[in-house]
CSV table of C-alpha atoms and ligand atoms in Angstrom, one decimal:
chain,number,residue,atom,x,y,z
A,1,MET,CA,98.6,-22.7,-60.1
A,2,VAL,CA,97.5,-22.8,-63.7
A,3,THR,CA,97.5,-26.7,-63.4
A,4,ILE,CA,95.6,-26.8,-60.4
A,5,LEU,CA,92.9,-24.5,-61.8
A,6,ALA,CA,92.9,-26.3,-65.1
A,7,MET,CA,92.2,-29.8,-63.2
A,8,ILE,CA,89.5,-28.3,-61.1
A,9,PHE,CA,87.7,-26.6,-64.1
A,10,THR,CA,88.2,-29.9,-66.1
A,11,ALA,CA,86.7,-32.0,-63.2
A,12,GLY,CA,83.7,-29.6,-63.1
A,13,LEU,CA,83.2,-29.9,-66.9
A,14,ILE,CA,83.6,-33.7,-66.8
A,15,LEU,CA,81.1,-34.1,-64.0
A,16,SER,CA,78.5,-32.0,-65.8
A,17,ALA,CA,79.0,-34.1,-69.0
A,18,MET,CA,78.7,-37.2,-67.0
A,19,VAL,CA,75.5,-35.9,-65.4
A,20,GLY,CA,74.3,-34.9,-69.3
A,21,MET,CA,75.3,-38.5,-70.4
A,22,ALA,CA,73.1,-40.0,-67.6
A,23,PHE,CA,70.3,-37.8,-68.5
A,24,PHE,CA,70.6,-38.7,-72.4
A,25,ILE,CA,70.6,-42.5,-71.7
A,26,SER,CA,67.9,-42.3,-69.2
A,27,SER,CA,65.7,-40.1,-71.6
A,28,ILE,CA,66.4,-42.9,-74.3
A,29,ARG,CA,65.2,-45.6,-71.9
A,30,GLU,CA,62.1,-43.6,-70.9
A,31,LYS,CA,61.4,-43.3,-74.8
A,32,GLU,CA,61.4,-39.5,-74.3
A,33,LYS,CA,62.2,-38.4,-77.6
A,34,ARG,CA,62.4,-34.6,-77.3
A,35,ALA,CA,64.4,-35.1,-74.2
A,36,SER,CA,66.8,-37.5,-76.0
A,37,ILE,CA,67.5,-34.9,-78.6
A,38,PHE,CA,67.9,-32.0,-76.1
A,39,GLY,CA,69.9,-34.4,-73.9
A,40,GLY,CA,72.2,-35.5,-76.9
A,41,ILE,CA,72.7,-31.8,-78.1
A,42,GLN,CA,73.7,-30.8,-74.4
A,43,LEU,CA,76.0,-33.9,-74.1
A,44,LEU,CA,77.8,-33.0,-77.4
A,45,GLY,CA,78.2,-29.5,-76.3
A,46,MET,CA,79.8,-30.5,-73.1
A,47,ILE,CA,82.2,-32.9,-74.7
A,48,PHE,CA,83.1,-30.3,-77.2
A,49,LEU,CA,83.7,-28.0,-74.2
A,50,VAL,CA,86.0,-30.5,-72.6
A,51,ILE,CA,88.0,-31.1,-75.6
A,52,GLY,CA,88.1,-27.7,-76.5
A,53,PHE,CA,89.4,-26.6,-73.0
A,54,LEU,CA,91.9,-29.2,-72.9
A,55,SER,CA,93.2,-28.6,-76.4
A,56,LEU,CA,93.9,-24.8,-75.4
A,57,TYR,CA,95.3,-26.0,-72.1
A,58,SER,CA,97.7,-28.2,-74.1
A,59,ILE,CA,99.0,-25.6,-76.5
A,60,GLY,CA,99.7,-23.4,-73.4
A,61,VAL,CA,96.9,-20.7,-74.0
A,62,PHE,CA,96.6,-20.5,-70.1
A,63,ASN,CA,100.1,-20.0,-69.5
A,64,SER,CA,100.1,-16.1,-69.4
A,65,GLY,CA,99.0,-13.8,-66.8
A,66,VAL,CA,95.8,-13.1,-68.8
A,67,GLY,CA,95.2,-17.0,-69.3
A,68,VAL,CA,95.6,-17.5,-65.4
A,69,PHE,CA,93.0,-14.6,-64.9
A,70,ILE,CA,90.4,-16.1,-67.3
A,71,LEU,CA,91.0,-19.6,-65.7
A,72,ALA,CA,90.3,-18.2,-62.2
A,73,PHE,CA,87.3,-16.3,-63.2
A,74,LEU,CA,86.0,-19.6,-64.8
A,75,VAL,CA,86.6,-21.6,-61.7
A,76,SER,CA,85.1,-19.0,-59.4
A,77,PHE,CA,82.1,-18.4,-61.6
A,78,GLY,CA,81.4,-22.1,-61.6
A,79,LEU,CA,81.7,-22.5,-57.8
A,80,VAL,CA,79.3,-19.5,-57.3
A,81,VAL,CA,76.8,-20.9,-59.7
A,82,ALA,CA,77.0,-24.3,-57.8
A,83,ILE,CA,76.7,-22.5,-54.6
A,84,LEU,CA,73.7,-20.4,-55.7
A,85,PHE,CA,71.8,-23.3,-57.0
A,86,CYS,CA,72.9,-26.2,-54.4
A,87,ARG,CA,72.7,-24.3,-50.9
A,88,ARG,CA,69.6,-24.9,-48.8
A,89,THR,CA,67.2,-22.1,-49.0
A,90,SER,CA,64.5,-21.0,-46.5
A,91,PRO,CA,62.1,-23.9,-45.6
A,92,ASN,CA,58.5,-23.7,-45.9
A,93,GLU,CA,57.1,-23.7,-42.3
A,94,LYS,CA,53.6,-24.6,-43.5
A,95,ALA,CA,54.7,-27.8,-45.3
A,96,LEU,CA,56.9,-28.9,-42.3
A,97,LYS,CA,53.6,-29.1,-40.1
A,98,GLY,CA,52.0,-31.3,-42.7
A,99,ALA,CA,48.3,-30.7,-43.9
A,100,LYS,CA,47.4,-28.9,-40.9
A,101,GLY,CA,50.3,-26.3,-41.8
A,102,TYR,CA,47.6,-25.3,-44.3
A,103,ILE,CA,44.8,-24.7,-42.0
A,104,SER,CA,43.8,-21.1,-42.4
A,105,GLY,CA,40.1,-20.9,-40.8
A,106,GLU,CA,37.4,-23.1,-39.6
A,107,VAL,CA,37.6,-26.7,-41.2
A,108,THR,CA,34.6,-28.6,-41.4
A,109,ARG,CA,35.0,-32.6,-41.7
A,110,PHE,CA,34.3,-33.7,-45.4
A,111,ASP,CA,31.0,-35.8,-45.7
A,112,GLU,CA,31.6,-38.9,-47.9
A,113,ARG,CA,28.0,-38.5,-49.3
A,114,ASP,CA,29.3,-35.3,-51.1
A,115,HIS,CA,32.2,-37.3,-52.9
A,116,VAL,CA,31.6,-37.4,-56.6
A,117,PHE,CA,32.4,-41.0,-56.4
A,118,ALA,CA,30.4,-42.1,-53.6
A,119,ARG,CA,27.2,-40.9,-54.8
A,120,ASN,CA,27.3,-42.0,-58.0
A,121,ARG,CA,28.6,-45.5,-57.4
A,122,SER,CA,26.3,-46.1,-54.4
A,123,LEU,CA,23.1,-44.4,-54.8
A,124,PRO,CA,20.5,-46.5,-56.7
A,125,GLU,CA,17.9,-44.3,-58.3
A,126,ASN,CA,14.7,-45.6,-56.4
A,127,SER,CA,16.2,-46.0,-52.8
A,128,GLU,CA,15.0,-43.5,-50.2
A,129,GLN,CA,18.5,-42.6,-49.6
A,130,TYR,CA,18.5,-41.3,-53.0
A,131,ALA,CA,15.4,-39.3,-52.6
A,132,GLU,CA,16.6,-37.7,-49.3
A,133,TYR,CA,20.0,-36.8,-50.9
A,134,TYR,CA,18.8,-35.0,-53.7
A,135,GLN,CA,16.0,-33.3,-51.9
A,136,LYS,CA,19.0,-31.6,-50.1
A,137,HIS,CA,21.2,-31.1,-53.1
A,138,PRO,CA,19.0,-30.4,-56.1
A,139,GLU,CA,21.6,-28.7,-58.0
A,140,LEU,CA,23.3,-32.1,-58.4
A,141,LYS,CA,20.5,-34.1,-59.3
A,142,ASN,CA,20.5,-33.5,-63.2
A,143,ILE,CA,24.2,-33.6,-63.4
A,144,ASP,CA,24.4,-37.0,-61.7
A,145,SER,CA,21.4,-38.3,-63.6
A,146,LYS,CA,23.4,-37.5,-66.7
A,147,ARG,CA,26.4,-39.3,-65.5
A,148,ARG,CA,24.4,-42.6,-64.4
A,149,ALA,CA,22.9,-42.5,-67.9
A,150,LYS,CA,26.2,-42.5,-69.4
A,151,GLY,CA,27.1,-45.8,-67.6
A,152,GLY,CA,28.5,-44.8,-64.1
A,153,PRO,CA,31.2,-43.1,-62.4
A,154,ILE,CA,33.5,-43.3,-65.4
A,155,GLY,CA,31.0,-43.5,-68.1
A,156,ARG,CA,31.6,-46.1,-70.6
A,157,PRO,CA,34.8,-47.8,-69.7
A,158,GLY,CA,37.3,-47.3,-72.3
A,159,ALA,CA,35.4,-45.0,-74.2
A,160,ILE,CA,38.3,-43.1,-75.7
A,161,ASP,CA,40.0,-46.1,-77.0
A,162,SER,CA,36.9,-48.1,-78.1
A,163,PRO,CA,36.5,-50.5,-80.0
A,164,GLY,CA,40.6,-51.1,-79.8
A,165,GLY,CA,40.6,-51.0,-76.1
A,166,ASP,CA,38.4,-53.7,-75.0
A,167,ALA,CA,41.2,-55.9,-73.9
A,168,ASN,CA,42.2,-53.1,-71.7
A,169,VAL,CA,39.0,-52.4,-70.3
A,170,ALA,CA,38.9,-56.4,-69.6
A,171,ALA,CA,42.2,-55.7,-67.4
A,172,ILE,CA,40.8,-52.6,-65.7
A,173,LEU,CA,37.8,-54.3,-64.4
A,174,ALA,CA,39.8,-57.4,-63.5
A,175,CYS,CA,41.9,-55.1,-61.2
A,176,LEU,CA,38.8,-53.4,-60.0
A,177,SER,CA,37.3,-56.6,-58.8
A,178,MET,CA,40.3,-57.1,-56.4
A,179,PRO,CA,39.5,-55.1,-53.5
A,180,HIS,CA,35.9,-55.9,-53.5
A,181,PHE,CA,37.0,-59.6,-53.3
A,182,LEU,CA,39.3,-58.9,-50.4
A,183,SER,CA,36.7,-56.9,-48.5
A,184,THR,CA,33.5,-58.8,-48.7
A,185,GLN,CA,32.2,-57.3,-45.4
A,186,ASP,CA,31.2,-53.5,-45.2
A,187,LYS,CA,35.0,-52.9,-44.3
A,188,TYR,CA,38.1,-55.0,-43.5
A,189,SER,CA,38.7,-54.6,-39.8
A,190,PRO,CA,39.8,-58.3,-39.1
A,191,GLU,CA,39.6,-60.4,-35.8
A,192,PRO,CA,42.8,-61.9,-34.6
A,193,HIS,CA,43.6,-65.3,-36.5
A,194,MET,CA,41.7,-68.1,-34.5
A,195,ALA,CA,45.0,-70.1,-33.9
A,196,LEU,CA,46.4,-67.1,-32.3
A,197,LYS,CA,43.3,-66.2,-30.3
A,198,GLU,CA,43.6,-69.3,-28.5
A,199,LYS,CA,47.2,-69.4,-28.0
A,200,LEU,CA,47.1,-65.8,-26.8
A,201,ALA,CA,43.9,-66.2,-25.1
A,202,GLN,CA,43.1,-62.8,-26.9
A,203,LYS,CA,45.7,-61.0,-24.9
A,204,LYS,CA,47.6,-58.3,-26.7
A,205,VAL,CA,51.3,-58.7,-27.7
A,206,GLU,CA,53.5,-56.7,-25.9
A,207,ILE,CA,55.5,-54.9,-28.2
A,208,SER,CA,57.3,-51.2,-28.0
A,209,PRO,CA,56.1,-48.6,-30.5
A,210,GLN,CA,59.7,-48.6,-32.0
A,211,GLU,CA,59.7,-52.3,-32.5
A,212,ALA,CA,56.1,-52.3,-33.8
A,213,THR,CA,57.1,-49.6,-36.3
A,214,ILE,CA,60.1,-51.3,-37.6
A,215,ARG,CA,58.3,-54.6,-38.2
A,216,LEU,CA,55.1,-53.1,-39.7
A,217,LYS,CA,56.8,-50.8,-41.9
A,218,GLY,CA,59.0,-53.6,-43.0
A,219,TYR,CA,56.1,-55.7,-43.7
A,220,ALA,CA,54.3,-53.2,-45.7
A,221,LYS,CA,57.6,-52.8,-47.9
A,222,ALA,CA,57.9,-56.5,-48.4
A,223,LEU,CA,54.1,-56.7,-49.5
A,224,GLY,CA,55.0,-54.3,-52.1
A,225,ALA,CA,54.6,-50.8,-50.8
A,226,SER,CA,56.8,-48.2,-52.5
A,227,LEU,CA,56.7,-45.9,-49.6
A,228,VAL,CA,55.4,-46.0,-46.2
A,229,GLY,CA,54.8,-43.4,-43.3
A,230,ILE,CA,53.1,-43.3,-39.9
A,231,THR,CA,51.1,-40.3,-38.7
A,232,LYS,CA,48.9,-39.8,-35.4
A,233,ILE,CA,45.3,-39.3,-37.1
A,234,ASN,CA,44.2,-35.8,-37.2
A,235,PRO,CA,40.3,-35.8,-36.5
A,236,LEU,CA,39.8,-33.2,-39.2
A,237,TRP,CA,40.6,-35.7,-42.0
A,238,ILE,CA,38.0,-38.4,-41.0
A,239,TYR,CA,35.0,-38.3,-43.1
A,240,SER,CA,31.9,-37.0,-41.2
A,241,HIS,CA,29.6,-39.5,-42.8
A,242,ARG,CA,29.7,-42.7,-44.6
A,243,ALA,CA,28.7,-43.1,-48.2
A,244,GLU,CA,30.4,-45.9,-50.1
A,245,ILE,CA,28.1,-48.7,-49.9
A,246,PHE,CA,29.1,-52.0,-51.9
A,247,ASN,CA,27.4,-55.0,-50.1
A,248,ASN,CA,24.1,-53.5,-49.5
A,249,ASN,CA,25.0,-52.5,-46.2
A,250,TRP,CA,22.5,-49.6,-46.5
A,251,GLU,CA,22.5,-48.9,-42.8
A,252,ASP,CA,25.9,-47.5,-43.3
A,253,TRP,CA,24.8,-44.8,-45.5
A,254,GLY,CA,24.9,-41.5,-43.9
A,255,LYS,CA,26.1,-43.0,-40.5
A,256,GLU,CA,28.5,-40.7,-38.4
A,257,ILE,CA,32.1,-42.0,-38.5
A,258,ASN,CA,33.5,-41.9,-35.1
A,259,LEU,CA,37.1,-43.7,-35.5
A,260,ASN,CA,38.5,-44.7,-32.3
A,261,HIS,CA,42.1,-45.5,-33.8
A,262,THR,CA,44.9,-43.2,-33.2
A,263,TYR,CA,47.5,-43.9,-35.6
A,264,ALA,CA,47.6,-44.7,-39.4
A,265,ILE,CA,50.3,-46.1,-41.5
A,266,VAL,CA,50.0,-44.8,-44.9
A,267,CYS,CA,51.3,-46.7,-48.0
A,268,ALA,CA,52.1,-45.3,-51.6
A,269,GLU,CA,52.3,-47.4,-54.5
A,270,GLU,CA,54.3,-46.4,-57.2
A,271,MET,CA,52.6,-46.2,-60.8
A,272,ASN,CA,54.7,-47.3,-64.0
A,273,THR,CA,56.0,-44.4,-66.0
A,274,ASP,CA,55.0,-45.9,-69.4
A,275,MET,CA,51.7,-46.6,-68.4
A,276,VAL,CA,50.6,-43.1,-67.0
A,277,GLY,CA,52.5,-41.8,-70.0
A,278,SER,CA,49.8,-43.0,-72.1
A,279,ALA,CA,47.4,-40.7,-70.3
A,280,PRO,CA,44.4,-40.2,-70.7
A,281,HIS,CA,44.3,-43.5,-72.6
A,282,THR,CA,43.2,-46.9,-71.1
A,283,PRO,CA,46.7,-48.1,-70.3
A,284,THR,CA,46.8,-45.4,-67.5
A,285,CYS,CA,43.6,-46.5,-66.1
A,286,ILE,CA,44.7,-50.2,-65.9
A,287,GLU,CA,47.8,-48.8,-64.0
A,288,SER,CA,45.6,-46.9,-61.5
A,289,MET,CA,43.3,-49.8,-60.7
A,290,LEU,CA,46.3,-52.0,-60.5
A,291,ASN,CA,47.8,-50.1,-57.7
A,292,TYR,CA,44.3,-49.6,-56.0
A,293,SER,CA,44.2,-53.3,-56.3
A,294,LYS,CA,47.8,-53.6,-54.9
A,295,GLY,CA,47.0,-51.4,-52.2
A,296,ALA,CA,44.1,-53.5,-51.1
A,297,TYR,CA,46.4,-56.6,-51.2
A,298,ILE,CA,48.9,-54.7,-48.9
A,299,THR,CA,46.5,-53.2,-46.2
A,300,THR,CA,44.5,-56.2,-46.1
A,301,GLN,CA,47.5,-58.2,-44.9
A,302,LEU,CA,48.9,-55.3,-42.9
A,303,ALA,CA,45.5,-55.0,-40.6
A,304,GLY,CA,45.5,-58.7,-40.5
A,305,ASN,CA,49.0,-58.5,-39.0
A,306,ILE,CA,48.1,-56.0,-36.4
A,307,ALA,CA,44.8,-57.8,-35.7
A,308,ASN,CA,47.2,-60.9,-34.9
A,309,LEU,CA,49.1,-58.9,-32.4
A,310,GLY,CA,45.8,-58.3,-30.5
A,311,TYR,CA,45.1,-54.6,-31.6
A,312,SER,CA,42.3,-53.2,-33.5
A,313,ALA,CA,43.0,-52.4,-37.3
A,314,THR,CA,41.1,-51.3,-40.3
A,315,ALA,CA,42.3,-51.5,-43.9
A,316,ASN,CA,41.5,-48.4,-45.9
A,317,HIS,CA,41.9,-49.0,-49.6
A,318,PHE,CA,39.5,-48.4,-52.9
A,319,ARG,CA,36.9,-50.5,-51.3
A,320,HIS,CA,36.5,-48.6,-47.9
A,321,TYR,CA,37.8,-45.2,-46.7
A,322,ASP,CA,37.5,-43.7,-43.4
A,323,ALA,CA,39.6,-40.6,-44.1
A,324,LEU,CA,40.9,-38.2,-46.8
A,325,MET,CA,44.0,-40.0,-48.0
A,326,VAL,CA,46.0,-37.2,-49.2
A,327,PRO,CA,46.3,-35.0,-45.9
A,328,MET,CA,47.0,-38.2,-44.1
A,329,ALA,CA,49.8,-39.0,-46.4
A,330,ALA,CA,51.1,-35.3,-46.2
A,331,ASP,CA,51.0,-35.8,-42.4
A,332,ALA,CA,52.8,-39.1,-42.5
A,333,GLY,CA,55.8,-37.4,-44.3
A,334,LEU,CA,55.0,-38.9,-47.8
A,335,GLY,CA,55.0,-35.7,-49.7
A,336,GLU,CA,53.4,-32.6,-50.3
A,337,VAL,CA,49.9,-31.6,-51.8
A,338,GLY,CA,50.7,-30.0,-55.3
A,339,ARG,CA,48.2,-27.8,-57.6
A,340,LEU,CA,46.7,-30.8,-59.0
A,341,GLY,CA,45.3,-31.7,-55.8
A,342,TYR,CA,47.4,-35.1,-55.6
A,343,LEU,CA,50.0,-36.0,-53.1
A,344,ILE,CA,53.5,-35.3,-54.5
A,345,THR,CA,56.4,-37.4,-53.4
A,346,LYS,CA,59.9,-36.7,-53.9
A,347,LYS,CA,60.7,-40.1,-55.5
A,348,TYR,CA,57.7,-40.7,-57.8
A,349,GLY,CA,55.8,-37.2,-57.8
A,350,PRO,CA,52.1,-37.8,-58.0
A,351,ARG,CA,52.6,-41.0,-59.8
A,352,VAL,CA,51.4,-43.1,-56.8
A,353,ARG,CA,48.3,-44.5,-55.4
A,354,LEU,CA,47.4,-44.3,-51.6
A,355,SER,CA,46.4,-46.9,-49.2
A,356,MET,CA,46.3,-47.0,-45.3
A,357,VAL,CA,45.7,-48.9,-42.1
A,358,THR,CA,44.4,-47.1,-39.2
A,359,THR,CA,45.0,-48.8,-35.7
A,360,ASP,CA,44.9,-48.4,-31.8
A,361,LEU,CA,48.6,-49.9,-31.7
A,362,GLU,CA,50.9,-47.1,-30.5
A,363,LEU,CA,53.6,-46.5,-33.2
A,364,ILE,CA,56.4,-43.9,-33.9
A,365,GLU,CA,55.1,-40.8,-36.0
A,366,ASP,CA,57.1,-39.7,-39.3
A,367,LYS,CA,57.6,-36.0,-39.6
A,368,PRO,CA,56.0,-34.1,-42.6
A,369,VAL,CA,58.4,-33.0,-45.3
A,370,ASP,CA,59.2,-29.8,-47.1
A,371,ILE,CA,60.2,-30.8,-50.6
A,372,GLY,CA,59.6,-27.6,-52.2
A,373,VAL,CA,56.4,-28.7,-54.1
A,374,GLU,CA,54.4,-25.1,-53.0
A,375,ASP,CA,57.0,-23.1,-54.2
A,376,PHE,CA,57.6,-25.2,-57.4
A,377,CYS,CA,54.0,-25.4,-58.3
A,378,ARG,CA,53.6,-21.7,-58.0
A,379,ILE,CA,56.0,-21.3,-60.8
A,380,CYS,CA,55.1,-24.4,-62.8
A,381,LYS,CA,51.3,-24.7,-63.6
A,382,LYS,CA,51.9,-27.4,-66.0
A,383,CYS,CA,48.8,-29.7,-64.9
A,384,ALA,CA,46.6,-26.6,-65.3
A,385,VAL,CA,47.7,-25.9,-68.8
A,386,CYS,CA,47.6,-29.2,-70.0
A,387,CYS,CA,44.1,-30.3,-68.2
A,388,PRO,CA,41.7,-31.1,-71.0
A,389,SER,CA,38.6,-30.1,-68.8
A,390,LYS,CA,40.2,-27.1,-67.2
A,391,SER,CA,39.6,-28.0,-63.7
A,392,ILE,CA,42.9,-26.9,-62.4
A,393,SER,CA,43.4,-23.5,-61.0
A,394,HIS,CA,46.2,-21.4,-62.7
A,395,GLU,CA,45.6,-18.7,-59.8
A,396,ASP,CA,47.4,-18.9,-56.3
A,397,MET,CA,46.0,-20.9,-53.4
A,398,THR,CA,42.8,-20.0,-51.9
A,399,VAL,CA,41.0,-20.7,-48.5
A,400,THR,CA,38.4,-23.3,-49.0
A,401,ASN,CA,36.6,-24.8,-46.0
A,402,GLY,CA,39.4,-23.3,-43.7
A,403,LEU,CA,42.2,-25.0,-45.7
A,404,LEU,CA,44.6,-23.0,-47.9
A,405,ARG,CA,45.0,-24.7,-51.4
A,406,TRP,CA,44.7,-24.9,-55.1
A,407,LYS,CA,41.3,-25.0,-56.0
A,408,LEU,CA,40.3,-28.1,-58.3
A,409,ASP,CA,36.9,-28.4,-60.0
A,410,ALA,CA,36.2,-31.9,-59.1
A,411,GLN,CA,32.9,-31.9,-61.0
A,412,SER,CA,34.3,-30.7,-64.2
A,413,CYS,CA,37.2,-33.4,-63.8
A,414,PHE,CA,34.9,-36.0,-63.4
A,415,GLU,CA,33.0,-35.2,-66.4
A,416,TYR,CA,35.8,-35.6,-68.4
A,417,TRP,CA,36.5,-38.9,-66.9
A,418,GLY,CA,33.0,-39.8,-68.0
A,419,LYS,CA,33.7,-38.5,-71.6
A,420,VAL,CA,36.8,-40.6,-72.1
A,421,GLY,CA,36.0,-43.6,-69.8
A,422,THR,CA,39.2,-43.6,-68.0
A,423,ASP,CA,40.4,-41.7,-64.8
A,424,CYS,CA,42.4,-39.4,-67.2
A,425,ASN,CA,45.7,-38.8,-65.2
A,426,VAL,CA,47.0,-36.1,-67.8
A,427,CYS,CA,48.0,-34.0,-64.8
A,428,MET,CA,49.9,-36.9,-63.0
A,429,ASN,CA,51.5,-37.5,-66.4
A,430,VAL,CA,52.9,-34.1,-67.3
A,431,CYS,CA,53.9,-33.1,-63.8
A,432,PRO,CA,57.8,-32.6,-63.9
A,433,TRP,CA,57.9,-34.5,-60.5
A,434,SER,CA,56.5,-37.7,-62.0
A,435,HIS,CA,59.6,-38.5,-64.3
A,436,ALA,CA,61.2,-41.8,-63.8
A,437,ASP,CA,63.1,-42.2,-60.5
A,438,THR,CA,66.5,-42.3,-62.3
A,439,LEU,CA,69.9,-40.8,-61.2
A,440,PRO,CA,69.6,-37.5,-63.3
A,441,HIS,CA,66.1,-36.9,-62.0
A,442,GLN,CA,67.2,-37.9,-58.6
A,443,ILE,CA,69.9,-35.1,-58.6
A,444,ILE,CA,67.5,-32.7,-59.9
A,445,LYS,CA,64.8,-33.4,-57.4
A,446,THR,CA,67.4,-32.9,-54.6
A,447,LEU,CA,68.4,-29.6,-55.8
A,448,ILE,CA,64.6,-28.4,-56.4
A,449,THR,CA,64.0,-29.5,-52.6
A,450,ARG,CA,66.9,-27.7,-51.4
A,451,ASN,CA,66.8,-24.5,-53.4
A,452,LYS,CA,64.7,-21.7,-54.9
A,453,LEU,CA,66.7,-20.8,-57.7
A,454,SER,CA,66.9,-24.5,-59.0
A,455,ARG,CA,63.1,-24.5,-58.9
A,456,LYS,CA,63.0,-21.7,-61.3
A,457,LEU,CA,65.7,-23.2,-63.4
A,458,PHE,CA,64.4,-26.7,-63.6
A,459,ASN,CA,60.9,-25.5,-64.3
A,460,LEU,CA,62.2,-23.8,-67.5
A,461,MET,CA,64.4,-26.8,-68.3
A,462,ASP,CA,61.5,-29.2,-68.2
A,463,ASP,CA,59.4,-27.2,-70.7
A,464,ILE,CA,62.5,-27.1,-72.9
A,465,PHE,CA,63.2,-30.9,-72.5
A,466,TYR,CA,59.7,-32.4,-72.2
A,467,GLY,CA,57.7,-29.5,-74.0
A,468,LYS,CA,54.8,-27.4,-72.4
A,469,LYS,CA,52.2,-29.8,-73.6
A,470,PRO,CA,53.8,-33.4,-73.5
A,471,ARG,CA,51.8,-35.8,-75.5
A,472,PRO,CA,50.8,-39.2,-74.6
A,473,LYS,CA,53.4,-41.9,-75.2
A,474,PRO,CA,53.0,-45.4,-76.6
A,475,PRO,CA,52.6,-48.0,-73.7
A,476,GLU,CA,54.1,-51.4,-73.1
A,477,ARG,CA,53.3,-53.8,-75.8
A,478,TRP,CA,50.9,-55.7,-73.7
A,479,ALA,CA,48.6,-52.8,-72.9
A,480,GLN,CA,48.5,-51.2,-76.3
A,481,PHE,CA,45.1,-50.6,-78.2
A,482,GLY,CA,43.8,-50.2,-81.7
A,483,THR,CA,46.4,-48.4,-83.8
A,484,TRP,CA,49.1,-46.3,-81.8
A,485,GLU,CA,49.7,-43.0,-83.8
B,501,SF4,S1,42.5,-36.0,-64.1
B,501,SF4,FE1,42.4,-34.9,-66.2
B,501,SF4,S2,40.5,-33.7,-66.2
B,501,SF4,FE2,41.1,-34.3,-63.9
B,501,SF4,S3,42.3,-32.7,-63.3
B,501,SF4,FE3,43.7,-34.0,-63.8
B,501,SF4,S4,44.2,-33.4,-66.1
B,501,SF4,FE4,42.2,-32.5,-65.5
B,502,SF4,S1,52.4,-30.1,-63.1
B,502,SF4,FE1,53.5,-28.3,-62.1
B,502,SF4,S2,51.9,-27.1,-60.9
B,502,SF4,FE2,51.1,-29.1,-61.4
B,502,SF4,S3,51.4,-30.3,-59.5
B,502,SF4,FE3,53.2,-30.9,-60.9
B,502,SF4,S4,54.6,-29.2,-60.3
B,502,SF4,FE4,52.5,-28.4,-59.4
């Protein structure tokens, strides 16, 4: 009896020590100093516990009745704690319905003209569209004029690292040019390849939804997508009117968007942890633009593939969006919407960029997921605490435009982007879901996904191991700038 109990208890301790060791090693590899120190202390503690317990056992301390009782208590206590933190607690029914689970009133489709980027990027000051827009929205005229005077949507690129960040600005702008290069028309909605057109006499290739789904998801992954999901398009997430103008296609400004596609293939591209870790400095902006560019590369070819099957498809990437990407991605089962307004995926947290292809080809939908984000965000608030422009709400969700969500002040966030000359990403970096996708974090995220108590515990642990306000980390050597403190 004593031997069996001692073996169970030792196995539990060794298992915990192994997880502690994995965490310690991965913290060193992630260059997380504070987590490495605390991880090291925790590991040493576990090793002392194992050695101490085995020493006591070897000298027969547990051979008495009291010893057996203590041992039985320790094993039972360990089992109860394991059950309490591992069992699956009640699911979030709203999240399981995707973005539509959060509809709490009448939702009006979002007008792309009201998008802070679209109007700042697209509207030239002397155009009739400019005059018309600010006649309707006089409150925005001064704010936007100041923004343009500072040099465009993100002000003077790389201002925060100037002058040492000029090489990084060169990289940012190079990444930015790729989506434009890939989409020289107003949008990329390709015709079938000429050779195929002749061969197939413009017929559609017969393909079952199951087969098309397997092939297109596999193709997107082969092109470099980190995550791929499929959803039927909810018309509420389609922009009501077009506003992003790139090639003087002014006839598109304010045009009503009527999408005749039924399905969307949504892709998420993982962003590098080291680069995001430098937020709000220029390396994080390189990483954002690099992944927008990757999204353009993936969706351009994915749309081409579908066109070659004889179906209609449109690439949605940095150059052209027909819909709001975050609710589309939630519907496609890629994750949930977090307090910071980004999609939070289980594997990479908000550390992704999204792209999409819409099509009339019938596909098999993925189901939305409940990974515990709503509950976790309610306790956490780290992004709100760390946001330099105080744009993220500390309060609970409220209903805006018929949708229950955390309120984000897009204007003040955007003002901060203009000040630093990058897309900031501080909220993305500090989010506990953004940690590297290593074994210890996978275990933690699985527990968080399953269990409410684990959400509370790991929220606290994240503050202890990474700090309440994590500081930026040095990026990879090639993306360093000036003198890194
Ligand atoms: S990007 Fe920066 S400024 Fe904007 S909400 Fe996130 S932390 Fe705040
Ligand atoms: S930092 Fe915390 S509150 Fe903010 S999105 Fe991430 S988990 Fe939610």
